[in-house]
Amino acid sequence: MTHDGVPATIVIGVGNDLRRDDGAGPAVIEALRGRVRATLAVTDGEPARLIALWAGADRAVVVDAVRADPPRPGRIHDLGVRTAALARRPVTGHALGLGDAVALGLAVGQVPVRLRVLAIEGIDFGFGPGLTPHVAEAVTVVADRIAASLGRDPVRPAGRPSDHLFPKEDRSP
């Protein structure tokens, strides 16, 4: 809880904006600046850093770029805490994946009551700045979805992780 009684919320963008589509997470954070009442953070996805960022938060939203086979750039995957914990294979250049951080957080009791992972499928993870067009469109969709949800999401009682921060769906921008 924050000092004014409002549940602590953090939105974390995972990625590297100098690896093309891997910059989707940081781009969402930039698009949210001034739009939400939440802590905004960017990290490289290393599990200990992720856990440290969301420690003490009542609610966390993590945005990361992912690879898929076959790829559909810009497709958005809305993952609950248990699904995210199963994603064990790193999806970009991260040594360990986001799934490892979620699984470790669950094992040590360091996962927010409400955790969402929004994964944006990328196609180009090469060196250089700039998102591909479909990923850039998805960044806007995800930022708008987060802003709308944080503006209207009711406070839920603490006790267990919830998969209800965002409706379950998988859609393209």
PDB file of N, CA and C in Angstrom, residues 9-14 24-33 35-41 59-64 76-78 116-120 138-153 165-167 171:
ATOM      1  N   THR A   9       0.907   0.213  -7.506  1.00  0.00           N
ATOM      2  CA  THR A   9       0.873  -0.384  -8.838  1.00  0.00           C
ATOM      3  C   THR A   9       2.171  -0.032  -9.543  1.00  0.00           C
ATOM      4  N   ILE A  10       2.736  -1.020 -10.218  1.00  0.00           N
ATOM      5  CA  ILE A  10       3.930  -0.783 -11.019  1.00  0.00           C
ATOM      6  C   ILE A  10       3.697  -1.369 -12.403  1.00  0.00           C
ATOM      7  N   VAL A  11       4.136  -0.643 -13.411  1.00  0.00           N
ATOM      8  CA  VAL A  11       4.117  -1.125 -14.785  1.00  0.00           C
ATOM      9  C   VAL A  11       5.574  -1.197 -15.213  1.00  0.00           C
ATOM     10  N   ILE A  12       5.987  -2.380 -15.647  1.00  0.00           N
ATOM     11  CA  ILE A  12       7.396  -2.634 -15.967  1.00  0.00           C
ATOM     12  C   ILE A  12       7.521  -2.972 -17.448  1.00  0.00           C
ATOM     13  N   GLY A  13       8.351  -2.235 -18.145  1.00  0.00           N
ATOM     14  CA  GLY A  13       8.666  -2.538 -19.536  1.00  0.00           C
ATOM     15  C   GLY A  13       9.988  -3.273 -19.588  1.00  0.00           C
ATOM     16  N   VAL A  14       9.964  -4.460 -20.141  1.00  0.00           N
ATOM     17  CA  VAL A  14      11.167  -5.286 -20.245  1.00  0.00           C
ATOM     18  C   VAL A  14      11.704  -5.174 -21.665  1.00  0.00           C
ATOM     19  N   ALA A  24       9.826  -2.915 -27.348  1.00  0.00           N
ATOM     20  CA  ALA A  24       8.381  -2.731 -27.166  1.00  0.00           C
ATOM     21  C   ALA A  24       8.024  -2.413 -25.715  1.00  0.00           C
ATOM     22  N   GLY A  25       8.597  -3.123 -24.761  1.00  0.00           N
ATOM     23  CA  GLY A  25       8.299  -2.871 -23.346  1.00  0.00           C
ATOM     24  C   GLY A  25       8.665  -1.452 -22.932  1.00  0.00           C
ATOM     25  N   PRO A  26       9.909  -1.011 -23.189  1.00  0.00           N
ATOM     26  CA  PRO A  26      10.265   0.372 -22.877  1.00  0.00           C
ATOM     27  C   PRO A  26       9.392   1.392 -23.620  1.00  0.00           C
ATOM     28  N   ALA A  27       8.979   1.098 -24.857  1.00  0.00           N
ATOM     29  CA  ALA A  27       8.125   2.025 -25.620  1.00  0.00           C
ATOM     30  C   ALA A  27       6.754   2.174 -24.959  1.00  0.00           C
ATOM     31  N   VAL A  28       6.213   1.087 -24.416  1.00  0.00           N
ATOM     32  CA  VAL A  28       4.932   1.178 -23.704  1.00  0.00           C
ATOM     33  C   VAL A  28       5.082   2.076 -22.479  1.00  0.00           C
ATOM     34  N   ILE A  29       6.174   1.919 -21.748  1.00  0.00           N
ATOM     35  CA  ILE A  29       6.395   2.756 -20.567  1.00  0.00           C
ATOM     36  C   ILE A  29       6.447   4.230 -20.981  1.00  0.00           C
ATOM     37  N   GLU A  30       7.150   4.522 -22.047  1.00  0.00           N
ATOM     38  CA  GLU A  30       7.233   5.911 -22.518  1.00  0.00           C
ATOM     39  C   GLU A  30       5.847   6.431 -22.907  1.00  0.00           C
ATOM     40  N   ALA A  31       5.034   5.597 -23.541  1.00  0.00           N
ATOM     41  CA  ALA A  31       3.687   6.004 -23.945  1.00  0.00           C
ATOM     42  C   ALA A  31       2.757   6.218 -22.750  1.00  0.00           C
ATOM     43  N   LEU A  32       3.079   5.624 -21.602  1.00  0.00           N
ATOM     44  CA  LEU A  32       2.237   5.755 -20.411  1.00  0.00           C
ATOM     45  C   LEU A  32       2.608   6.956 -19.533  1.00  0.00           C
ATOM     46  N   ARG A  33       3.766   7.561 -19.766  1.00  0.00           N
ATOM     47  CA  ARG A  33       4.213   8.665 -18.908  1.00  0.00           C
ATOM     48  C   ARG A  33       3.154   9.769 -18.871  1.00  0.00           C
ATOM     49  N   ARG A  35       0.096   9.450 -17.966  1.00  0.00           N
ATOM     50  CA  ARG A  35      -1.257   8.946 -18.224  1.00  0.00           C
ATOM     51  C   ARG A  35      -1.808   8.080 -17.110  1.00  0.00           C
ATOM     52  N   VAL A  36      -0.948   7.510 -16.270  1.00  0.00           N
ATOM     53  CA  VAL A  36      -1.415   6.579 -15.241  1.00  0.00           C
ATOM     54  C   VAL A  36      -0.839   6.948 -13.884  1.00  0.00           C
ATOM     55  N   ARG A  37      -1.577   6.556 -12.857  1.00  0.00           N
ATOM     56  CA  ARG A  37      -1.097   6.737 -11.489  1.00  0.00           C
ATOM     57  C   ARG A  37      -0.469   5.410 -11.063  1.00  0.00           C
ATOM     58  N   ALA A  38       0.770   5.251 -11.437  1.00  0.00           N
ATOM     59  CA  ALA A  38       1.506   4.013 -11.168  1.00  0.00           C
ATOM     60  C   ALA A  38       2.988   4.326 -11.264  1.00  0.00           C
ATOM     61  N   THR A  39       3.784   3.476 -10.661  1.00  0.00           N
ATOM     62  CA  THR A  39       5.224   3.554 -10.838  1.00  0.00           C
ATOM     63  C   THR A  39       5.539   2.948 -12.201  1.00  0.00           C
ATOM     64  N   LEU A  40       6.362   3.622 -12.982  1.00  0.00           N
ATOM     65  CA  LEU A  40       6.773   3.122 -14.293  1.00  0.00           C
ATOM     66  C   LEU A  40       8.254   2.787 -14.236  1.00  0.00           C
ATOM     67  N   ALA A  41       8.625   1.623 -14.765  1.00  0.00           N
ATOM     68  CA  ALA A  41      10.019   1.193 -14.717  1.00  0.00           C
ATOM     69  C   ALA A  41      10.378   0.438 -15.988  1.00  0.00           C
ATOM     70  N   ARG A  59      -0.136  -4.648  -7.316  1.00  0.00           N
ATOM     71  CA  ARG A  59      -0.492  -4.941  -8.700  1.00  0.00           C
ATOM     72  C   ARG A  59       0.709  -4.616  -9.575  1.00  0.00           C
ATOM     73  N   ALA A  60       1.025  -5.523 -10.506  1.00  0.00           N
ATOM     74  CA  ALA A  60       2.112  -5.287 -11.455  1.00  0.00           C
ATOM     75  C   ALA A  60       1.661  -5.694 -12.849  1.00  0.00           C
ATOM     76  N   VAL A  61       2.063  -4.897 -13.803  1.00  0.00           N
ATOM     77  CA  VAL A  61       1.837  -5.201 -15.214  1.00  0.00           C
ATOM     78  C   VAL A  61       3.216  -5.208 -15.856  1.00  0.00           C
ATOM     79  N   VAL A  62       3.550  -6.300 -16.525  1.00  0.00           N
ATOM     80  CA  VAL A  62       4.847  -6.431 -17.175  1.00  0.00           C
ATOM     81  C   VAL A  62       4.610  -6.544 -18.674  1.00  0.00           C
ATOM     82  N   VAL A  63       5.324  -5.725 -19.442  1.00  0.00           N
ATOM     83  CA  VAL A  63       5.197  -5.741 -20.901  1.00  0.00           C
ATOM     84  C   VAL A  63       6.545  -6.140 -21.479  1.00  0.00           C
ATOM     85  N   ASP A  64       6.530  -7.132 -22.364  1.00  0.00           N
ATOM     86  CA  ASP A  64       7.766  -7.625 -22.963  1.00  0.00           C
ATOM     87  C   ASP A  64       7.494  -8.014 -24.405  1.00  0.00           C
ATOM     88  N   ILE A  76      -0.788  -9.535 -29.626  1.00  0.00           N
ATOM     89  CA  ILE A  76      -0.678  -9.292 -28.188  1.00  0.00           C
ATOM     90  C   ILE A  76      -1.149 -10.528 -27.438  1.00  0.00           C
ATOM     91  N   HIS A  77      -0.315 -11.001 -26.526  1.00  0.00           N
ATOM     92  CA  HIS A  77      -0.662 -12.133 -25.669  1.00  0.00           C
ATOM     93  C   HIS A  77      -0.857 -11.608 -24.255  1.00  0.00           C
ATOM     94  N   ASP A  78      -2.004 -11.897 -23.679  1.00  0.00           N
ATOM     95  CA  ASP A  78      -2.341 -11.461 -22.331  1.00  0.00           C
ATOM     96  C   ASP A  78      -2.224 -12.685 -21.431  1.00  0.00           C
ATOM     97  N   ARG A 116      -0.036  -9.219 -14.309  1.00  0.00           N
ATOM     98  CA  ARG A 116      -0.366  -9.463 -15.715  1.00  0.00           C
ATOM     99  C   ARG A 116       0.916  -9.352 -16.507  1.00  0.00           C
ATOM    100  N   VAL A 117       1.022 -10.167 -17.515  1.00  0.00           N
ATOM    101  CA  VAL A 117       2.120 -10.077 -18.466  1.00  0.00           C
ATOM    102  C   VAL A 117       1.491  -9.874 -19.835  1.00  0.00           C
ATOM    103  N   LEU A 118       1.835  -8.772 -20.460  1.00  0.00           N
ATOM    104  CA  LEU A 118       1.378  -8.499 -21.816  1.00  0.00           C
ATOM    105  C   LEU A 118       2.579  -8.647 -22.732  1.00  0.00           C
ATOM    106  N   ALA A 119       2.514  -9.625 -23.615  1.00  0.00           N
ATOM    107  CA  ALA A 119       3.626  -9.933 -24.507  1.00  0.00           C
ATOM    108  C   ALA A 119       3.245  -9.530 -25.930  1.00  0.00           C
ATOM    109  N   ILE A 120       4.127  -8.794 -26.563  1.00  0.00           N
ATOM    110  CA  ILE A 120       3.915  -8.337 -27.931  1.00  0.00           C
ATOM    111  C   ILE A 120       4.861  -9.111 -28.844  1.00  0.00           C
ATOM    112  N   ALA A 138       1.052  -2.108 -31.969  1.00  0.00           N
ATOM    113  CA  ALA A 138       0.690  -2.880 -30.776  1.00  0.00           C
ATOM    114  C   ALA A 138       1.083  -2.137 -29.506  1.00  0.00           C
ATOM    115  N   VAL A 139       2.183  -1.410 -29.529  1.00  0.00           N
ATOM    116  CA  VAL A 139       2.598  -0.616 -28.375  1.00  0.00           C
ATOM    117  C   VAL A 139       1.502   0.383 -28.010  1.00  0.00           C
ATOM    118  N   THR A 140       0.930   1.026 -29.002  1.00  0.00           N
ATOM    119  CA  THR A 140      -0.156   1.979 -28.756  1.00  0.00           C
ATOM    120  C   THR A 140      -1.372   1.282 -28.164  1.00  0.00           C
ATOM    121  N   VAL A 141      -1.736   0.137 -28.710  1.00  0.00           N
ATOM    122  CA  VAL A 141      -2.886  -0.630 -28.209  1.00  0.00           C
ATOM    123  C   VAL A 141      -2.651  -1.042 -26.755  1.00  0.00           C
ATOM    124  N   VAL A 142      -1.480  -1.563 -26.448  1.00  0.00           N
ATOM    125  CA  VAL A 142      -1.173  -2.020 -25.094  1.00  0.00           C
ATOM    126  C   VAL A 142      -1.160  -0.841 -24.119  1.00  0.00           C
ATOM    127  N   ALA A 143      -0.539   0.261 -24.500  1.00  0.00           N
ATOM    128  CA  ALA A 143      -0.511   1.429 -23.618  1.00  0.00           C
ATOM    129  C   ALA A 143      -1.929   1.933 -23.346  1.00  0.00           C
ATOM    130  N   ASP A 144      -2.756   1.990 -24.365  1.00  0.00           N
ATOM    131  CA  ASP A 144      -4.146   2.430 -24.180  1.00  0.00           C
ATOM    132  C   ASP A 144      -4.912   1.455 -23.286  1.00  0.00           C
ATOM    133  N   ARG A 145      -4.685   0.163 -23.478  1.00  0.00           N
ATOM    134  CA  ARG A 145      -5.364  -0.854 -22.666  1.00  0.00           C
ATOM    135  C   ARG A 145      -4.955  -0.732 -21.199  1.00  0.00           C
ATOM    136  N   ILE A 146      -3.669  -0.549 -20.958  1.00  0.00           N
ATOM    137  CA  ILE A 146      -3.189  -0.407 -19.579  1.00  0.00           C
ATOM    138  C   ILE A 146      -3.764   0.858 -18.945  1.00  0.00           C
ATOM    139  N   ALA A 147      -3.689   1.970 -19.663  1.00  0.00           N
ATOM    140  CA  ALA A 147      -4.201   3.238 -19.127  1.00  0.00           C
ATOM    141  C   ALA A 147      -5.688   3.119 -18.798  1.00  0.00           C
ATOM    142  N   ALA A 148      -6.459   2.515 -19.667  1.00  0.00           N
ATOM    143  CA  ALA A 148      -7.894   2.363 -19.414  1.00  0.00           C
ATOM    144  C   ALA A 148      -8.143   1.446 -18.224  1.00  0.00           C
ATOM    145  N   SER A 149      -7.400   0.364 -18.135  1.00  0.00           N
ATOM    146  CA  SER A 149      -7.612  -0.590 -17.049  1.00  0.00           C
ATOM    147  C   SER A 149      -7.206  -0.009 -15.699  1.00  0.00           C
ATOM    148  N   LEU A 150      -6.105   0.685 -15.649  1.00  0.00           N
ATOM    149  CA  LEU A 150      -5.662   1.249 -14.377  1.00  0.00           C
ATOM    150  C   LEU A 150      -6.574   2.376 -13.921  1.00  0.00           C
ATOM    151  N   GLY A 151      -7.253   2.991 -14.873  1.00  0.00           N
ATOM    152  CA  GLY A 151      -8.164   4.063 -14.525  1.00  0.00           C
ATOM    153  C   GLY A 151      -9.489   3.589 -13.969  1.00  0.00           C
ATOM    154  N   ARG A 152      -9.853   2.330 -14.241  1.00  0.00           N
ATOM    155  CA  ARG A 152     -11.161   1.859 -13.803  1.00  0.00           C
ATOM    156  C   ARG A 152     -11.124   0.574 -12.982  1.00  0.00           C
ATOM    157  N   ASP A 153      -9.940  -0.041 -12.845  1.00  0.00           N
ATOM    158  CA  ASP A 153      -9.857  -1.329 -12.163  1.00  0.00           C
ATOM    159  C   ASP A 153     -10.199  -1.193 -10.681  1.00  0.00           C
ATOM    160  N   LEU A 165      -6.984  -8.649 -14.125  1.00  0.00           N
ATOM    161  CA  LEU A 165      -6.699  -7.247 -14.367  1.00  0.00           C
ATOM    162  C   LEU A 165      -7.094  -6.853 -15.777  1.00  0.00           C
ATOM    163  N   PHE A 166      -6.888  -7.740 -16.728  1.00  0.00           N
ATOM    164  CA  PHE A 166      -7.269  -7.504 -18.107  1.00  0.00           C
ATOM    165  C   PHE A 166      -8.113  -8.675 -18.572  1.00  0.00           C
ATOM    166  N   PRO A 167      -9.042  -8.448 -19.484  1.00  0.00           N
ATOM    167  CA  PRO A 167      -9.790  -9.569 -20.023  1.00  0.00           C
ATOM    168  C   PRO A 167      -8.863 -10.487 -20.807  1.00  0.00           C
ATOM    169  N   ARG A 171      -5.350 -10.640 -29.429  1.00  0.00           N
ATOM    170  CA  ARG A 171      -5.798  -9.969 -30.631  1.00  0.00           C
ATOM    171  C   ARG A 171      -4.690  -9.123 -31.221  1.00  0.00           C
TER     172      ARG A 171
END
